[in-house]
C-alpha cells in the first residue's frame, strides 16, 4: 500500500471513530455511565411541532470540525476564548467594536474615570432557571480577580451593589477596563465549585450538555437565556487537529463547518461548500532588536541587542523595501493582506501609519548610509561588516516558516541583505529573541495590546510582547494618556498618535522596531445554506474568533 493510501485510510478511520463517538454520546443518560462526559439527549420532537406532521425536517443542528477541545469551561479561571457562547457579561461589543448592553441595560463612567456604574436587567436567569442577581455579578468579578487569571482586574479596587445598581471602583483610570468587563462571564455563586469547569451553569445563549475528553463537546440552546434564542439549537464541536482530517470531513459531508488553510484552500474546492474568507488583525511581523548589543545579559541570563538591527536605516530599508503583497501571494497563496500595525482596521488604528512599497527609496537609504556590495557576492557590507542577520521563527509553524522564507528571499533579491531563516523550538526562542530578529504574530480586539507591545515599562520582559527592548519617551506619553482616558472613544486620538504623530511613533513611518508584514485571512469550509452572521474582525487564532457570534448563525 502506498504511503498516501495509508494516510487516507488513517484519516477515514479517524473520522469514523470521531463520529461514532458523537453518535454514541447523543444517547448518554448519566455521566456515571460515561466518565468525563455530561449527559445529552436529542430533542424529542426533532425540532418539529405537532402541527407540522410530516412536513420536511428543518435543519436545526450543526457539526463543526474544530482544532481543539477545551478541558475547562470556567470563565473565571481559564475558559476565555469562547466565553460569549456560554456566558453573558455585563456588556458586550458588537461587530463595529461598540459597547452594547448584555446583562446590564446601561452603564456610566464618572468624570474621574474611576467609577463604573451598571444597571442589571431584571428577569435574567441561569441555565438552571435560577435568577441572575447582583450578588452573582459581584462574586464573579471578585473570583476572577482572586484567580489572577488573564482577565486583568488588577485595577479593580472594589465592587458593590445597591439593588440592581452595581458599582465598580478602580484604583487608577483604564480606558480599556470596559473591554475586560466584556469578558467576565457571570456565574452563579450558589453553584460555583470545584467541578464547575466541567459542569458549568450557563448565563449565555448556549449551555454545555456533553464533553468527551479531547474529542468533542456539545452545546444546546439555553432555554432560560434572557435574549433571543440562538438560530441553531444544537452544536457539536468535534476535534480535528490536522488539515487532512478536516478536508476529508467536508468532502464526505460529515461536518457543516471546519477550518482550513491557505494551501488547502488554494488547491481544493468542495461540492456543497463555500470558502468563507474573514478579515483579521491576525498579523505577522518581525520583532527587530532595538538596542545595540549590550555588554551584560538581561535578568533572565540572555543576550540583549543587535548591532545590525539597532540601526534605524536598516529597519527602515527593510520596511520600505518589502513588497508585502508579494509575500501574501508566495506564503499564503494570496489569502492575506499587507499589514502596517498590530491593529489594522480597528477603531484606534491610525491609517497615516501606512507606508508604500518603495524599493528605490529603500535602496537609497542603504546606499547613502554606506551599505554597498563591493565584492559582488550580492550582499552589502559596510566597514568590513556584512549586511547579514538571522531570521528566527517557531519551528513546526508552517505559516511562519513560509512567511520567513518569502521575506528572506525577497530582501536578498531587492536589497542585498542576507537574512538566514532558522526554525527554533518555542522553549529555545527566549534565549535568542532579545538579540535576533524573530517572526511573531499578534492581533487582538483590545488596544491595550499596543501598550504591552511598546510601553517602556514592558520592554525586555519574558512575556513576548517587547523582546526588541523598544522604548520611546513620546510614545510612553501617548500610551499613558490613552490608558488614562475616561472612555474608549476619548482614548482613540492618543492610541493613534502613539503609532504616528507626524514626527515619531511605533509605526514603520516612525521608529520601526517592528516590521509588520501581513494579516492572515482566516479560511473555513462552510456548508451551503449556512449563514454565519456578521463577524467581528478576527483576532489572532483561526478557531474561536469564528464562533464568537455563534448564536447569530442560522440555516437558510
mmCIF file of N, CA and C in Angstrom, residues 119-199:
data_model
loop_
_atom_site.group_PDB
_atom_site.id
_atom_site.type_symbol
_atom_site.label_atom_id
_atom_site.label_comp_id
_atom_site.label_asym_id
_atom_site.label_seq_id
_atom_site.Cartn_x
_atom_site.Cartn_y
_atom_site.Cartn_z
ATOM 1 N N UNK A 119 -26.437 48.996 35.445
ATOM 2 C CA UNK A 119 -27.810 48.680 35.870
ATOM 3 C C UNK A 119 -28.134 47.267 35.388
ATOM 4 N N UNK A 120 -28.280 46.341 36.316
ATOM 5 C CA UNK A 120 -28.533 44.939 35.998
ATOM 6 C C UNK A 120 -29.979 44.747 35.551
ATOM 7 N N UNK A 121 -30.162 44.062 34.421
ATOM 8 C CA UNK A 121 -31.512 43.843 33.919
ATOM 9 C C UNK A 121 -32.309 42.913 34.832
ATOM 10 N N UNK A 122 -33.601 43.075 34.852
ATOM 11 C CA UNK A 122 -34.496 42.214 35.610
ATOM 12 C C UNK A 122 -34.835 40.975 34.787
ATOM 13 N N UNK A 123 -35.070 39.866 35.463
ATOM 14 C CA UNK A 123 -35.620 38.682 34.829
ATOM 15 C C UNK A 123 -34.638 37.752 34.160
ATOM 16 N N UNK A 124 -33.341 38.086 34.158
ATOM 17 C CA UNK A 124 -32.369 37.192 33.542
ATOM 18 C C UNK A 124 -32.133 35.976 34.439
ATOM 19 N N UNK A 125 -31.940 34.800 33.802
ATOM 20 C CA UNK A 125 -31.775 33.559 34.547
ATOM 21 C C UNK A 125 -30.581 32.763 34.040
ATOM 22 N N UNK A 126 -30.047 31.940 34.936
ATOM 23 C CA UNK A 126 -29.033 30.967 34.551
ATOM 24 C C UNK A 126 -29.716 29.777 33.871
ATOM 25 N N UNK A 127 -28.915 28.891 33.316
ATOM 26 C CA UNK A 127 -29.477 27.744 32.590
ATOM 27 C C UNK A 127 -30.201 26.765 33.500
ATOM 28 N N UNK A 128 -30.024 26.874 34.815
ATOM 29 C CA UNK A 128 -30.770 26.016 35.745
ATOM 30 C C UNK A 128 -32.058 26.672 36.212
ATOM 31 N N UNK A 129 -32.366 27.850 35.660
ATOM 32 C CA UNK A 129 -33.615 28.518 35.997
ATOM 33 C C UNK A 129 -33.543 29.454 37.177
ATOM 34 N N UNK A 130 -32.393 29.549 37.842
ATOM 35 C CA UNK A 130 -32.264 30.462 38.970
ATOM 36 C C UNK A 130 -31.958 31.874 38.470
ATOM 37 N N UNK A 131 -32.362 32.852 39.245
ATOM 38 C CA UNK A 131 -32.216 34.250 38.847
ATOM 39 C C UNK A 131 -30.751 34.692 38.889
ATOM 40 N N UNK A 132 -30.381 35.528 37.940
ATOM 41 C CA UNK A 132 -29.058 36.158 37.947
ATOM 42 C C UNK A 132 -29.173 37.433 38.773
ATOM 43 N N UNK A 133 -28.425 37.496 39.851
ATOM 44 C CA UNK A 133 -28.535 38.606 40.792
ATOM 45 C C UNK A 133 -27.249 39.415 40.847
ATOM 46 N N UNK A 134 -27.341 40.572 41.474
ATOM 47 C CA UNK A 134 -26.168 41.422 41.667
ATOM 48 C C UNK A 134 -25.112 40.688 42.490
ATOM 49 N N UNK A 135 -25.566 39.838 43.401
ATOM 50 C CA UNK A 135 -24.629 39.060 44.212
ATOM 51 C C UNK A 135 -23.797 38.118 43.337
ATOM 52 N N UNK A 136 -24.411 37.545 42.301
ATOM 53 C CA UNK A 136 -23.681 36.686 41.369
ATOM 54 C C UNK A 136 -22.633 37.484 40.590
ATOM 55 N N UNK A 137 -23.000 38.697 40.205
ATOM 56 C CA UNK A 137 -22.065 39.557 39.467
ATOM 57 C C UNK A 137 -20.863 39.897 40.336
ATOM 58 N N UNK A 138 -21.120 40.300 41.576
ATOM 59 C CA UNK A 138 -20.026 40.630 42.498
ATOM 60 C C UNK A 138 -19.126 39.421 42.700
ATOM 61 N N UNK A 139 -19.745 38.276 42.934
ATOM 62 C CA UNK A 139 -18.974 37.044 43.138
ATOM 63 C C UNK A 139 -18.106 36.741 41.919
ATOM 64 N N UNK A 140 -18.654 36.894 40.728
ATOM 65 C CA UNK A 140 -17.914 36.575 39.508
ATOM 66 C C UNK A 140 -16.690 37.462 39.359
ATOM 67 N N UNK A 141 -16.848 38.756 39.586
ATOM 68 C CA UNK A 141 -15.712 39.671 39.453
ATOM 69 C C UNK A 141 -14.666 39.423 40.533
ATOM 70 N N UNK A 142 -15.098 39.238 41.743
ATOM 71 C CA UNK A 142 -14.138 39.030 42.827
ATOM 72 C C UNK A 142 -13.394 37.704 42.659
ATOM 73 N N UNK A 143 -14.090 36.683 42.185
ATOM 74 C CA UNK A 143 -13.450 35.384 41.972
ATOM 75 C C UNK A 143 -12.441 35.464 40.836
ATOM 76 N N UNK A 144 -12.822 36.126 39.751
ATOM 77 C CA UNK A 144 -11.905 36.273 38.625
ATOM 78 C C UNK A 144 -10.645 37.024 39.043
ATOM 79 N N UNK A 145 -10.808 38.074 39.828
ATOM 80 C CA UNK A 145 -9.637 38.824 40.302
ATOM 81 C C UNK A 145 -8.778 37.969 41.214
ATOM 82 N N UNK A 146 -9.402 37.209 42.085
ATOM 83 C CA UNK A 146 -8.657 36.356 43.014
ATOM 84 C C UNK A 146 -7.908 35.238 42.326
ATOM 85 N N UNK A 147 -8.410 34.809 41.162
ATOM 86 C CA UNK A 147 -7.739 33.730 40.434
ATOM 87 C C UNK A 147 -6.499 34.200 39.695
ATOM 88 N N UNK A 148 -6.276 35.521 39.665
ATOM 89 C CA UNK A 148 -5.115 36.079 38.961
ATOM 90 C C UNK A 148 -5.022 35.508 37.551
ATOM 91 N N UNK A 149 -6.168 35.498 36.872
ATOM 92 C CA UNK A 149 -6.257 34.910 35.548
ATOM 93 C C UNK A 149 -5.831 35.930 34.495
ATOM 94 N N UNK A 150 -6.010 35.581 33.225
ATOM 95 C CA UNK A 150 -5.669 36.514 32.161
ATOM 96 C C UNK A 150 -6.674 37.658 32.068
ATOM 97 N N UNK A 151 -7.760 37.578 32.824
ATOM 98 C CA UNK A 151 -8.668 38.708 32.952
ATOM 99 C C UNK A 151 -7.998 39.721 33.879
ATOM 100 N N UNK A 152 -7.565 40.849 33.336
ATOM 101 C CA UNK A 152 -6.803 41.814 34.124
ATOM 102 C C UNK A 152 -7.742 42.705 34.928
ATOM 103 N N UNK A 153 -7.973 42.305 36.160
ATOM 104 C CA UNK A 153 -8.806 43.082 37.079
ATOM 105 C C UNK A 153 -7.964 43.702 38.189
ATOM 106 N N UNK A 154 -6.677 43.868 37.924
ATOM 107 C CA UNK A 154 -5.761 44.381 38.948
ATOM 108 C C UNK A 154 -6.112 45.803 39.384
ATOM 109 N N UNK A 155 -6.759 46.570 38.522
ATOM 110 C CA UNK A 155 -7.119 47.950 38.871
ATOM 111 C C UNK A 155 -8.476 48.047 39.552
ATOM 112 N N UNK A 156 -9.191 46.935 39.666
ATOM 113 C CA UNK A 156 -10.485 46.958 40.347
ATOM 114 C C UNK A 156 -10.254 47.007 41.849
ATOM 115 N N UNK A 157 -10.613 48.116 42.446
ATOM 116 C CA UNK A 157 -10.437 48.300 43.886
ATOM 117 C C UNK A 157 -11.584 47.681 44.676
ATOM 118 N N UNK A 158 -12.804 47.840 44.144
ATOM 119 C CA UNK A 158 -13.968 47.284 44.847
ATOM 120 C C UNK A 158 -15.123 47.130 43.874
ATOM 121 N N UNK A 159 -16.073 46.269 44.259
ATOM 122 C CA UNK A 159 -17.325 46.115 43.527
ATOM 123 C C UNK A 159 -18.435 45.947 44.556
ATOM 124 N N UNK A 160 -19.517 46.668 44.376
ATOM 125 C CA UNK A 160 -20.616 46.632 45.341
ATOM 126 C C UNK A 160 -21.926 46.808 44.602
ATOM 127 N N UNK A 161 -23.027 46.633 45.326
ATOM 128 C CA UNK A 161 -24.338 46.738 44.698
ATOM 129 C C UNK A 161 -25.331 47.395 45.637
ATOM 130 N N UNK A 162 -26.251 48.135 45.044
ATOM 131 C CA UNK A 162 -27.395 48.692 45.750
ATOM 132 C C UNK A 162 -28.609 48.333 44.917
ATOM 133 N N UNK A 163 -29.262 47.234 45.301
ATOM 134 C CA UNK A 163 -30.328 46.720 44.465
ATOM 135 C C UNK A 163 -29.745 46.215 43.152
ATOM 136 N N UNK A 164 -30.252 46.705 42.033
ATOM 137 C CA UNK A 164 -29.769 46.289 40.722
ATOM 138 C C UNK A 164 -28.682 47.225 40.173
ATOM 139 N N UNK A 165 -28.243 48.157 41.003
ATOM 140 C CA UNK A 165 -27.174 49.083 40.591
ATOM 141 C C UNK A 165 -25.841 48.568 41.112
ATOM 142 N N UNK A 166 -24.953 48.249 40.167
ATOM 143 C CA UNK A 166 -23.649 47.674 40.513
ATOM 144 C C UNK A 166 -22.572 48.722 40.271
ATOM 145 N N UNK A 167 -21.713 48.921 41.269
ATOM 146 C CA UNK A 167 -20.664 49.932 41.176
ATOM 147 C C UNK A 167 -19.302 49.275 41.270
ATOM 148 N N UNK A 168 -18.467 49.560 40.290
ATOM 149 C CA UNK A 168 -17.080 49.095 40.310
ATOM 150 C C UNK A 168 -16.174 50.308 40.450
ATOM 151 N N UNK A 169 -15.288 50.245 41.412
ATOM 152 C CA UNK A 169 -14.361 51.344 41.676
ATOM 153 C C UNK A 169 -12.945 50.907 41.313
ATOM 154 N N UNK A 170 -12.262 51.702 40.494
ATOM 155 C CA UNK A 170 -10.885 51.414 40.107
ATOM 156 C C UNK A 170 -9.906 52.219 40.956
ATOM 157 N N UNK A 171 -8.676 51.726 41.071
ATOM 158 C CA UNK A 171 -7.637 52.482 41.786
ATOM 159 C C UNK A 171 -6.851 53.396 40.849
ATOM 160 N N UNK A 172 -6.975 53.154 39.537
ATOM 161 C CA UNK A 172 -6.362 54.001 38.522
ATOM 162 C C UNK A 172 -7.244 53.955 37.270
ATOM 163 N N UNK A 173 -7.314 55.048 36.526
ATOM 164 C CA UNK A 173 -8.114 55.023 35.299
ATOM 165 C C UNK A 173 -7.560 54.019 34.299
ATOM 166 N N UNK A 174 -8.452 53.408 33.546
ATOM 167 C CA UNK A 174 -8.053 52.471 32.495
ATOM 168 C C UNK A 174 -9.169 52.439 31.447
ATOM 169 N N UNK A 175 -8.921 53.113 30.323
ATOM 170 C CA UNK A 175 -9.953 53.205 29.291
ATOM 171 C C UNK A 175 -10.311 51.853 28.706
ATOM 172 N N UNK A 176 -9.424 50.861 28.834
ATOM 173 C CA UNK A 176 -9.697 49.525 28.286
ATOM 174 C C UNK A 176 -10.410 48.620 29.294
ATOM 175 N N UNK A 177 -10.682 49.123 30.482
ATOM 176 C CA UNK A 177 -11.307 48.281 31.506
ATOM 177 C C UNK A 177 -12.658 47.754 31.038
ATOM 178 N N UNK A 178 -13.401 48.573 30.301
ATOM 179 C CA UNK A 178 -14.733 48.148 29.858
ATOM 180 C C UNK A 178 -14.632 46.927 28.945
ATOM 181 N N UNK A 179 -13.515 46.776 28.218
ATOM 182 C CA UNK A 179 -13.331 45.587 27.384
ATOM 183 C C UNK A 179 -13.047 44.357 28.236
ATOM 184 N N UNK A 180 -12.418 44.552 29.374
ATOM 185 C CA UNK A 180 -12.249 43.443 30.315
ATOM 186 C C UNK A 180 -13.601 43.014 30.865
ATOM 187 N N UNK A 181 -14.457 43.986 31.172
ATOM 188 C CA UNK A 181 -15.806 43.686 31.659
ATOM 189 C C UNK A 181 -16.547 42.804 30.658
ATOM 190 N N UNK A 182 -16.314 43.041 29.370
ATOM 191 C CA UNK A 182 -16.971 42.242 28.325
ATOM 192 C C UNK A 182 -16.606 40.762 28.400
ATOM 193 N N UNK A 183 -15.504 40.449 29.025
ATOM 194 C CA UNK A 183 -15.017 39.068 29.053
ATOM 195 C C UNK A 183 -15.174 38.389 30.410
ATOM 196 N N UNK A 184 -15.802 39.058 31.358
ATOM 197 C CA UNK A 184 -16.074 38.432 32.658
ATOM 198 C C UNK A 184 -17.438 37.745 32.581
ATOM 199 N N UNK A 185 -17.417 36.448 32.316
ATOM 200 C CA UNK A 185 -18.664 35.691 32.266
ATOM 201 C C UNK A 185 -19.274 35.567 33.652
ATOM 202 N N UNK A 186 -20.573 35.784 33.758
ATOM 203 C CA UNK A 186 -21.249 35.763 35.049
ATOM 204 C C UNK A 186 -21.708 34.340 35.383
ATOM 205 N N UNK A 187 -21.329 33.882 36.571
ATOM 206 C CA UNK A 187 -21.638 32.521 37.036
ATOM 207 C C UNK A 187 -22.471 32.602 38.309
ATOM 208 N N UNK A 188 -23.187 31.520 38.644
ATOM 209 C CA UNK A 188 -23.994 31.524 39.869
ATOM 210 C C UNK A 188 -23.147 31.249 41.112
ATOM 211 N N UNK A 189 -23.179 32.145 42.041
ATOM 212 C CA UNK A 189 -22.410 31.987 43.273
ATOM 213 C C UNK A 189 -22.778 30.691 43.994
ATOM 214 N N UNK A 190 -24.064 30.389 44.047
ATOM 215 C CA UNK A 190 -24.531 29.242 44.830
ATOM 216 C C UNK A 190 -24.063 27.911 44.260
ATOM 217 N N UNK A 191 -23.788 27.857 42.964
ATOM 218 C CA UNK A 191 -23.445 26.580 42.314
ATOM 219 C C UNK A 191 -21.986 26.485 41.892
ATOM 220 N N UNK A 192 -21.224 27.515 42.167
ATOM 221 C CA UNK A 192 -19.835 27.533 41.714
ATOM 222 C C UNK A 192 -18.976 26.735 42.684
ATOM 223 N N UNK A 193 -18.310 25.700 42.144
ATOM 224 C CA UNK A 193 -17.474 24.857 42.991
ATOM 225 C C UNK A 193 -16.357 24.228 42.199
ATOM 226 N N UNK A 194 -15.723 23.233 42.786
ATOM 227 C CA UNK A 194 -14.560 22.607 42.164
ATOM 228 C C UNK A 194 -14.897 21.927 40.840
ATOM 229 N N UNK A 195 -16.125 21.444 40.683
ATOM 230 C CA UNK A 195 -16.480 20.734 39.455
ATOM 231 C C UNK A 195 -17.124 21.642 38.410
ATOM 232 N N UNK A 196 -17.120 22.954 38.648
ATOM 233 C CA UNK A 196 -17.799 23.865 37.730
ATOM 234 C C UNK A 196 -17.155 23.859 36.345
ATOM 235 N N UNK A 197 -15.861 23.660 36.276
ATOM 236 C CA UNK A 197 -15.147 23.712 34.994
ATOM 237 C C UNK A 197 -15.670 22.696 33.994
ATOM 238 N N UNK A 198 -16.181 21.563 34.478
ATOM 239 C CA UNK A 198 -16.711 20.535 33.594
ATOM 240 C C UNK A 198 -18.224 20.352 33.734
ATOM 241 N N UNK A 199 -18.818 21.055 34.668
ATOM 242 C CA UNK A 199 -20.268 21.000 34.847
ATOM 243 C C UNK A 199 -20.799 22.427 35.009
#
